[in-house]
Coordinates of C-alpha atoms in Angstrom, one line a residue:
M1 CA -67.7 96.6 166.9
K2 CA -70.3 93.3 166.6
D3 CA -69.3 93.2 163.0
F4 CA -65.6 93.4 163.8
L5 CA -65.9 90.7 166.3
K6 CA -67.9 88.4 164.1
V7 CA -65.4 88.8 161.5
G8 CA -62.7 88.2 163.6
G9 CA -64.3 85.2 165.1
K10 CA -64.5 83.6 161.9
R11 CA -60.6 84.2 161.3
S12 CA -59.7 82.6 164.6
T13 CA -61.7 80.1 163.8
V14 CA -59.9 79.4 160.6
A15 CA -56.6 79.5 162.0
L16 CA -57.3 77.4 164.8
G17 CA -58.5 75.0 162.1
R18 CA -55.4 75.3 160.1
I19 CA -53.0 75.0 163.4
L20 CA -55.3 71.9 164.4
F21 CA -54.7 70.4 160.7
V22 CA -51.1 71.0 160.8
F23 CA -50.8 69.1 164.3
L24 CA -52.7 66.3 163.0
L25 CA -50.7 66.2 159.9
V26 CA -47.4 65.9 161.9
F27 CA -48.8 63.4 164.4
F28 CA -50.0 61.5 160.9
V29 CA -46.6 61.7 159.3
K30 CA -44.8 60.7 162.8
D31 CA -47.1 57.7 163.4
M32 CA -46.5 56.7 159.9
A33 CA -42.9 56.9 160.1
N34 CA -43.0 55.3 163.4
A35 CA -45.1 52.6 161.5
Q36 CA -42.3 52.1 159.0
S37 CA -39.6 51.8 161.5
R38 CA -41.6 49.1 163.1
R39 CA -42.1 47.5 159.9
S40 CA -38.5 47.8 158.6
E41 CA -37.0 46.3 161.8
K42 CA -39.2 43.4 161.2
D43 CA -38.0 42.9 157.8
L44 CA -34.1 43.0 158.9
I45 CA -32.0 40.1 157.8
D46 CA -28.6 39.2 159.2
A47 CA -26.4 39.9 156.0
G48 CA -22.3 40.0 155.9
V49 CA -19.8 40.5 152.8
S50 CA -16.3 39.6 152.1
S51 CA -13.8 39.4 149.6
I52 CA -10.5 37.6 148.8
N53 CA -7.9 37.8 146.4
I54 CA -7.7 34.4 144.2
T55 CA -5.2 35.7 141.6
P56 CA -2.5 32.8 141.3
E57 CA 0.8 33.7 143.1
W58 CA 2.7 31.5 140.4
P59 CA 2.4 31.3 136.4
V60 CA -0.7 29.2 135.9
R61 CA -1.7 28.3 132.1
L62 CA -4.7 30.2 131.3
A63 CA -7.9 28.6 130.6
G64 CA -10.8 29.3 128.1
F65 CA -9.0 29.7 124.7
A66 CA -7.8 26.3 123.2
V67 CA -4.7 27.8 121.3
R68 CA -2.5 30.3 123.2
S69 CA 1.2 31.3 122.3
K70 CA 2.4 30.8 125.6
N71 CA 2.7 28.0 128.2
A72 CA 1.9 30.1 131.4
A73 CA 0.3 33.4 132.3
E74 CA 3.0 36.3 132.2
G75 CA 1.4 38.8 134.5
T76 CA -2.0 40.2 135.9
L77 CA -3.9 43.1 134.3
M78 CA -6.5 42.9 137.0
Q79 CA -6.8 41.4 140.4
L80 CA -9.0 38.1 140.4
N81 CA -11.5 37.9 143.3
A82 CA -13.9 35.7 145.3
K83 CA -16.7 37.8 146.8
A84 CA -19.0 36.0 149.5
L85 CA -22.2 37.1 150.6
A86 CA -24.0 35.4 153.7
F87 CA -27.8 35.5 154.8
G88 CA -29.5 34.9 158.0
N89 CA -28.4 34.2 161.6
D90 CA -27.5 30.8 163.0
K91 CA -30.7 29.8 164.3
Q92 CA -32.6 30.5 160.8
G93 CA -29.7 28.6 159.2
P94 CA -27.4 30.8 157.2
S95 CA -26.6 30.5 153.7
V96 CA -23.6 31.7 151.5
V97 CA -23.4 32.6 147.8
I98 CA -19.7 33.0 146.5
T99 CA -18.8 34.6 142.8
V100 CA -15.6 33.7 141.5
D101 CA -13.4 35.4 138.6
L102 CA -12.8 31.9 137.1
I103 CA -13.4 30.2 133.8
G104 CA -15.8 27.8 136.3
I105 CA -16.0 26.2 139.5
P106 CA -15.6 22.2 139.5
W107 CA -17.8 20.1 141.4
N108 CA -15.3 18.3 143.4
V109 CA -14.2 21.9 144.8
T110 CA -17.7 22.9 145.6
K111 CA -18.2 19.8 147.2
E112 CA -15.4 20.1 149.6
V113 CA -15.8 23.9 150.4
A114 CA -19.6 22.9 151.3
S115 CA -18.3 20.0 153.4
R116 CA -15.8 22.3 155.3
L117 CA -18.5 24.8 156.0
K118 CA -21.1 22.1 157.2
L119 CA -18.5 21.0 159.7
K120 CA -17.0 24.7 160.7
A121 CA -20.3 26.6 160.4
G122 CA -23.3 24.1 160.3
L123 CA -24.3 25.5 157.0
D124 CA -26.3 22.9 155.0
P125 CA -24.7 22.3 151.4
A126 CA -28.1 23.3 149.8
R127 CA -27.6 26.8 151.0
L128 CA -24.0 27.3 149.6
A129 CA -23.7 28.2 145.8
I130 CA -20.5 29.2 143.8
S131 CA -21.2 31.1 140.6
A132 CA -18.4 31.6 138.1
S133 CA -17.9 34.7 135.7
H134 CA -16.3 32.4 133.1
T135 CA -13.5 34.9 132.3
H136 CA -11.3 33.3 129.8
S137 CA -8.4 35.0 131.1
G138 CA -8.2 33.0 134.4
P139 CA -6.1 30.2 135.4
E140 CA -6.5 26.4 134.3
L141 CA -8.3 24.4 137.0
G142 CA -7.5 21.0 136.1
D143 CA -9.9 19.0 134.0
L144 CA -12.6 21.3 134.0
L145 CA -11.6 21.9 130.5
N146 CA -9.6 19.1 129.3
I147 CA -5.9 19.9 129.7
L148 CA -4.7 20.0 126.1
Q149 CA -1.2 20.3 124.8
Y150 CA -1.5 21.4 121.3
R151 CA -1.4 24.6 119.1
S152 CA -3.9 24.5 116.3
A153 CA -7.3 23.2 115.9
T154 CA -5.9 19.8 114.6
A155 CA -2.3 19.5 116.0
F156 CA -3.3 17.5 119.3
S157 CA -0.6 16.0 121.3
D158 CA -1.0 12.9 123.5
S159 CA 2.1 14.4 125.6
L160 CA 1.0 15.6 128.8
I161 CA 1.6 19.1 130.0
S162 CA 4.9 19.6 131.8
I163 CA 5.0 18.5 135.3
E164 CA 5.9 21.9 136.3
Q165 CA 2.5 23.4 135.0
M166 CA 0.7 20.2 136.6
N167 CA 2.0 21.0 139.7
R168 CA 1.3 24.6 139.5
I169 CA -2.5 23.9 138.7
S170 CA -2.9 21.4 141.5
L171 CA -1.5 23.6 143.9
Y172 CA -3.7 26.7 143.0
V173 CA -6.7 24.4 143.0
A174 CA -6.0 23.5 146.5
Q175 CA -5.1 27.2 147.6
L176 CA -8.5 28.0 145.9
T177 CA -10.5 25.9 147.9
D178 CA -8.8 27.3 151.3
K179 CA -9.7 30.7 150.1
L180 CA -13.3 29.9 149.4
E181 CA -13.7 28.7 152.7
Q182 CA -12.0 31.5 154.1
V183 CA -13.9 33.9 152.0
A184 CA -17.2 32.3 153.3
L185 CA -16.5 31.9 156.9
E186 CA -15.6 35.8 157.1
A187 CA -18.8 36.7 155.4
L188 CA -20.5 34.7 158.1
K189 CA -18.6 36.5 160.9
A190 CA -19.3 40.0 159.4
R191 CA -23.3 39.4 159.5
Q192 CA -25.2 42.4 160.7
P193 CA -28.9 43.3 160.7
S194 CA -29.8 44.5 157.3
F195 CA -32.3 45.4 154.6
V196 CA -32.5 43.3 151.3
S197 CA -34.2 44.3 148.4
W198 CA -33.9 43.6 144.4
T199 CA -35.2 44.9 140.9
Q200 CA -34.1 44.3 137.4
G201 CA -32.9 46.0 134.6
K202 CA -31.6 45.6 131.3
V203 CA -28.5 45.6 129.2
D204 CA -28.6 44.8 125.6
F205 CA -24.8 44.4 124.5
A206 CA -24.9 40.4 124.4
A207 CA -25.8 38.7 121.2
N208 CA -26.6 35.2 120.3
R209 CA -23.1 34.2 118.4
R210 CA -24.5 31.5 116.1
L211 CA -27.9 33.2 114.7
S212 CA -28.3 36.8 114.0
D213 CA -31.9 36.4 115.3
G214 CA -31.2 33.6 118.0
P215 CA -32.3 33.7 121.6
V216 CA -30.3 36.0 124.1
D217 CA -31.6 37.0 127.5
H218 CA -30.9 40.9 128.0
S219 CA -32.2 40.8 131.7
L220 CA -30.2 42.6 134.6
P221 CA -31.3 41.6 138.1
L222 CA -29.7 43.3 141.0
L223 CA -29.9 42.5 144.5
R224 CA -29.1 45.4 147.1
V225 CA -27.9 44.8 150.9
T226 CA -28.1 47.9 152.9
D227 CA -27.4 48.7 156.8
R228 CA -30.0 49.9 159.2
N229 CA -29.2 53.6 158.2
G230 CA -29.8 53.0 154.4
K231 CA -25.8 52.5 153.6
V232 CA -25.4 50.1 150.8
K233 CA -23.2 47.3 151.7
A234 CA -23.3 44.8 148.7
L235 CA -24.9 44.8 145.3
F236 CA -25.1 41.4 143.8
L237 CA -25.9 41.2 140.0
N238 CA -26.2 38.8 136.9
Y239 CA -25.8 39.2 133.4
S240 CA -26.0 36.4 130.5
C241 CA -23.1 37.0 128.3
H242 CA -19.9 35.1 127.4
A243 CA -16.4 36.7 129.0
V244 CA -14.6 37.0 125.8
S245 CA -14.2 40.7 125.4
V246 CA -10.3 40.0 126.4
D247 CA -9.1 37.3 123.5
G248 CA -6.8 34.5 123.4
S249 CA -3.8 36.7 122.4
N250 CA -3.8 38.0 125.8
N251 CA -1.5 36.1 128.3
K252 CA -2.2 37.7 131.5
Y253 CA -4.7 37.6 134.4
H254 CA -7.8 39.5 133.8
G255 CA -11.8 39.4 134.9
D256 CA -13.2 40.6 131.3
W257 CA -16.0 42.7 131.5
V258 CA -17.3 41.0 134.2
G259 CA -14.3 41.9 136.4
E260 CA -14.6 45.4 134.7
A261 CA -18.2 46.1 135.7
Q262 CA -17.1 45.0 139.4
R263 CA -14.5 47.5 139.5
Q264 CA -16.7 50.2 138.0
I265 CA -19.6 49.6 140.3
E266 CA -17.4 49.7 143.5
A267 CA -15.8 53.0 142.3
N268 CA -19.2 54.4 141.7
H269 CA -20.5 53.3 144.9
P270 CA -17.5 53.8 147.5
G271 CA -17.7 51.1 150.2
V272 CA -19.9 48.9 148.4
L273 CA -18.8 45.2 147.4
A274 CA -19.9 44.4 143.9
L275 CA -20.3 40.5 143.3
H276 CA -21.0 39.7 139.8
A277 CA -22.7 36.2 138.3
V278 CA -23.3 35.2 134.7
G279 CA -26.6 33.9 133.4
C280 CA -27.6 31.2 130.9
G281 CA -25.4 33.2 128.1
A282 CA -23.2 30.4 126.7
D283 CA -24.5 31.1 123.4
A284 CA -24.0 35.0 123.6
N285 CA -20.7 36.8 123.1
P286 CA -20.5 40.6 123.6
S287 CA -21.5 42.5 120.3
L288 CA -18.6 44.1 118.3
R289 CA -21.1 46.2 116.2
G290 CA -19.4 49.6 116.0
L291 CA -16.5 48.4 118.3
E292 CA -14.4 46.3 115.7
S293 CA -11.4 48.8 115.7
M294 CA -11.4 49.3 119.4
P295 CA -8.4 47.8 121.5
Q296 CA -9.8 44.8 123.4
L297 CA -9.3 46.2 126.8
E298 CA -10.8 49.3 126.0
R299 CA -14.1 47.2 124.7
S300 CA -13.8 45.2 128.1
N301 CA -14.1 48.6 129.9
H302 CA -16.9 49.8 127.4
Y303 CA -19.0 46.5 128.3
G304 CA -18.4 46.9 131.8
K305 CA -19.4 50.6 131.7
L306 CA -22.9 49.6 130.5
I307 CA -23.2 47.2 133.2
A308 CA -22.2 49.9 135.8
D309 CA -24.4 52.5 134.1
E310 CA -27.2 50.1 134.3
V311 CA -26.9 49.8 138.0
K312 CA -26.3 53.7 138.7
R313 CA -29.5 53.7 137.1
L314 CA -31.2 51.2 138.8
M315 CA -29.8 52.5 142.2
G316 CA -32.6 55.7 141.7
T317 CA -35.5 53.3 141.5
E318 CA -37.7 51.5 143.6
F319 CA -36.5 48.1 144.7
K320 CA -38.5 45.4 145.9
P321 CA -38.0 44.3 149.8
I322 CA -37.0 40.9 150.7
G323 CA -38.4 40.0 154.1
D324 CA -37.0 36.2 154.3
V325 CA -33.8 34.5 154.4
P326 CA -33.3 31.9 151.6
V327 CA -33.9 28.5 152.1
G328 CA -32.0 26.1 149.8
R329 CA -32.8 23.1 147.9
T330 CA -30.6 20.9 145.7
S331 CA -31.5 18.0 143.3
V332 CA -29.0 15.8 141.3
I333 CA -30.1 14.7 138.0
E334 CA -28.8 12.1 135.3
L335 CA -28.2 13.7 131.6
P336 CA -27.7 10.8 129.4
Y337 CA -25.4 10.9 126.6
A338 CA -26.5 9.9 123.1
H339 CA -24.0 7.3 122.5
V340 CA -21.1 5.9 124.6
P341 CA -18.9 4.3 121.9
D342 CA -17.5 0.8 123.0
V343 CA -13.9 0.1 123.0
R344 CA -13.7 -1.2 119.4
E345 CA -15.6 2.1 118.3
M346 CA -13.1 4.2 120.2
V347 CA -10.1 2.4 118.9
A348 CA -11.4 3.1 115.1
Q349 CA -11.8 6.8 116.2
T350 CA -7.9 7.3 117.6
S351 CA -7.0 8.1 114.0
D352 CA -9.2 11.3 114.1
K353 CA -7.3 14.3 113.8
T354 CA -9.6 16.4 116.0
V355 CA -10.4 16.8 119.5
K356 CA -12.9 13.8 119.2
G357 CA -9.9 11.4 118.5
Y358 CA -7.8 12.9 121.1
Y359 CA -10.6 12.3 123.7
Y360 CA -11.0 8.8 122.8
R361 CA -7.1 8.5 123.0
L362 CA -7.5 9.7 126.6
A363 CA -10.6 7.4 127.1
L364 CA -8.8 4.2 126.0
N365 CA -6.0 5.3 128.6
E366 CA -8.4 5.4 131.2
I367 CA -10.1 2.2 130.4
S368 CA -6.9 0.4 130.2
R369 CA -6.7 1.4 133.9
G370 CA -10.0 -0.1 135.1
R371 CA -12.0 3.0 134.9
I372 CA -15.7 2.6 133.2
I373 CA -16.9 5.6 131.0
P374 CA -20.1 7.0 132.3
T375 CA -23.3 7.0 130.2
S376 CA -24.5 9.9 131.6
L377 CA -23.4 13.2 133.2
S378 CA -24.6 14.1 137.3
Y379 CA -26.0 17.5 137.2
P380 CA -26.4 19.5 140.0
V381 CA -29.7 21.7 140.2
Q382 CA -30.1 24.2 143.1
V383 CA -32.8 26.6 144.0
W384 CA -32.9 29.4 146.9
T385 CA -36.3 30.7 147.9
F386 CA -36.7 34.1 149.6
G387 CA -40.1 33.6 151.2
D388 CA -42.9 34.9 148.8
D389 CA -40.5 37.6 147.5
L390 CA -37.8 35.9 144.9
V391 CA -36.6 32.6 143.7
M392 CA -33.3 32.3 142.6
V393 CA -32.1 29.2 140.2
F394 CA -28.4 28.0 139.9
L395 CA -27.8 25.9 137.0
A396 CA -24.7 24.3 136.4
G397 CA -22.5 24.2 133.4
E398 CA -22.4 26.4 130.3
V399 CA -26.1 27.0 129.7
V400 CA -27.7 28.5 126.4
S401 CA -30.0 31.0 126.6
D402 CA -33.1 28.9 125.9
Y403 CA -33.3 27.5 129.4
S404 CA -33.5 30.8 131.0
L405 CA -36.2 32.2 128.4
R406 CA -38.2 29.1 129.1
I407 CA -37.8 29.0 133.0
K408 CA -39.1 32.9 132.8
R409 CA -42.1 31.7 130.6
E410 CA -43.1 28.9 133.1
F411 CA -42.7 30.6 136.3
D412 CA -43.4 34.3 137.6
K413 CA -40.5 36.3 135.7
N414 CA -41.2 39.2 138.0
R415 CA -40.1 37.1 141.1
L416 CA -37.4 35.2 139.3
W417 CA -33.4 35.0 138.9
V418 CA -31.6 32.6 136.9
N419 CA -27.6 32.0 137.4
G420 CA -25.7 29.7 135.2
Y421 CA -22.3 28.2 135.6
S422 CA -22.9 27.7 139.0
N423 CA -21.5 24.9 141.6
D424 CA -20.2 23.1 138.6
V425 CA -18.9 23.4 134.9
P426 CA -18.8 20.1 133.3
C427 CA -19.5 21.2 129.8
Y428 CA -21.9 23.1 127.7
I429 CA -25.7 22.4 128.6
A430 CA -27.3 22.5 125.1
S431 CA -31.3 22.7 124.8
E432 CA -33.5 20.7 122.5
R433 CA -33.5 23.6 119.8
A434 CA -29.5 23.6 120.1
L435 CA -29.2 20.0 119.9
R436 CA -30.9 20.0 116.5
E437 CA -29.5 23.3 115.2
P438 CA -26.4 22.6 112.8
R439 CA -24.9 26.3 113.5
Y440 CA -24.7 25.1 117.2
G441 CA -22.2 22.3 116.3
Y442 CA -19.6 23.6 118.8
E443 CA -22.0 24.2 122.0
A444 CA -23.9 21.0 121.0
I445 CA -21.0 18.4 119.9
S446 CA -17.6 19.1 119.6
S447 CA -17.4 21.2 123.1
M448 CA -18.1 17.8 124.8
Y449 CA -14.8 16.4 123.8
Y450 CA -13.1 19.3 124.8
Y451 CA -14.9 18.7 128.3
H452 CA -13.8 15.4 128.4
K453 CA -17.1 13.9 127.8
P454 CA -17.8 10.8 125.7
S455 CA -20.4 12.1 123.5
P456 CA -23.2 14.6 122.9
F457 CA -26.5 14.7 124.9
A458 CA -29.1 12.5 124.3
P459 CA -32.6 14.2 123.1
G460 CA -34.6 15.1 126.4
V461 CA -31.8 16.6 128.4
E462 CA -33.7 20.1 128.6
E463 CA -37.0 18.4 129.6
R464 CA -35.2 16.7 132.8
I465 CA -33.4 20.2 133.7
I466 CA -36.7 21.8 133.3
K467 CA -38.6 19.2 135.6
A468 CA -36.0 19.3 138.1
V469 CA -36.6 22.9 138.4
H470 CA -40.2 22.5 138.7
D471 CA -39.8 19.9 141.3
L472 CA -37.6 22.4 143.6
V473 CA -39.5 25.5 143.0
P474 CA -42.5 25.8 145.0
S475 CA -45.7 26.2 142.7
K476 CA -46.8 29.6 144.3
F477 CA -43.9 31.1 141.7
K478 CA -45.4 29.5 139.0
A479 CA -46.5 31.6 136.0
V480 CA -50.4 32.3 136.1
K481 CA -52.0 30.7 132.8
K482 CA -53.9 33.4 130.9

């Protein structure tokens, strides 16, 4: 009996120890959960999203491909949208990013929307960013890309487009401005406490369109917004590639692979609003390797699926939390042209049968009306800083891959996001390498005349832009030199 009690005592002690261990474990886990809850509550950021249909309600010329067989769009294959994501409460100072399924966004529209939002919502203009998808199947927006009246590479006409088409374009731009204001205000109104986090993936269908071994940025940053209960409300992403999977034979509105990616992401994640910007991919096109015989709309779906599949994969991985609302800073710098001809030089160029001669005929028309042709381009550079967690750079124009790749070398690429086609699309933004590379003759030279610019850029513009980025980005984000 004594031995039995001795053994039983040991068993009781072991059992009691196990019970105590389980109790402490439950208490510890519960305390950790409470601590996580407290930490999460602290990290909540007000965020709201909204979307609006910006498909023209009347036939407007399509922009992006110079040579088209028709004068106006003949219908809609895919709805075009503007989507807004707002951060921060009124006390902190709100911020709004808008994505648009358009060839670009004119600076005058961005400034007008910013002015209205400052008046109606107290929004600092530096905290409004508008990024375009650069679809080549969206409406013409006026002088964003020079309004040309021709049907081949050399058959330029000095006649204006029809008054009917001019009216349609003008009315559309006015309506677009109203809708961008509306979608931003609706996103601000929809703000609720949310968790914001981000991660980075990779998709490899973009290929340098001039050099087989040329630079390209394959990164796919993804920002996620969830409500208190973990339900995803919005996904904001970016990829660096031209939206030209639907070619110039199409004459209907379509969002290209960018619009298709958004559609598929929203189908994969019901209730989520997908916002898609484009990075520095002005010298990158979707690769046709293995897809040469595939119909263009199927190719567009294919590229969109690659994006949507990567987003789906990333959703099952760890995201980095963002604990601060963005603070915006903007600088407008001057990018000098290489050489603005005088009147005599322009007159001598008017017989040129290419876009260069066409531009100078238009320029002389403006000079005769008292306008002075500028010697430089006013270029906006914008930076959003999310505390110590992330810095987002917004570059205007059709920016070539060299810029994002260089910025990622000079700053901490693990806390960096670079958008192109933002706030203004005045022209291609060639790098120093592109200005010297003969195979970049379109991006560096002839495209400038299509964009109604008097000359290619002078050497040194890359350094001016990179310096502006360094001036705006806090030093804590700079890359650590090894």
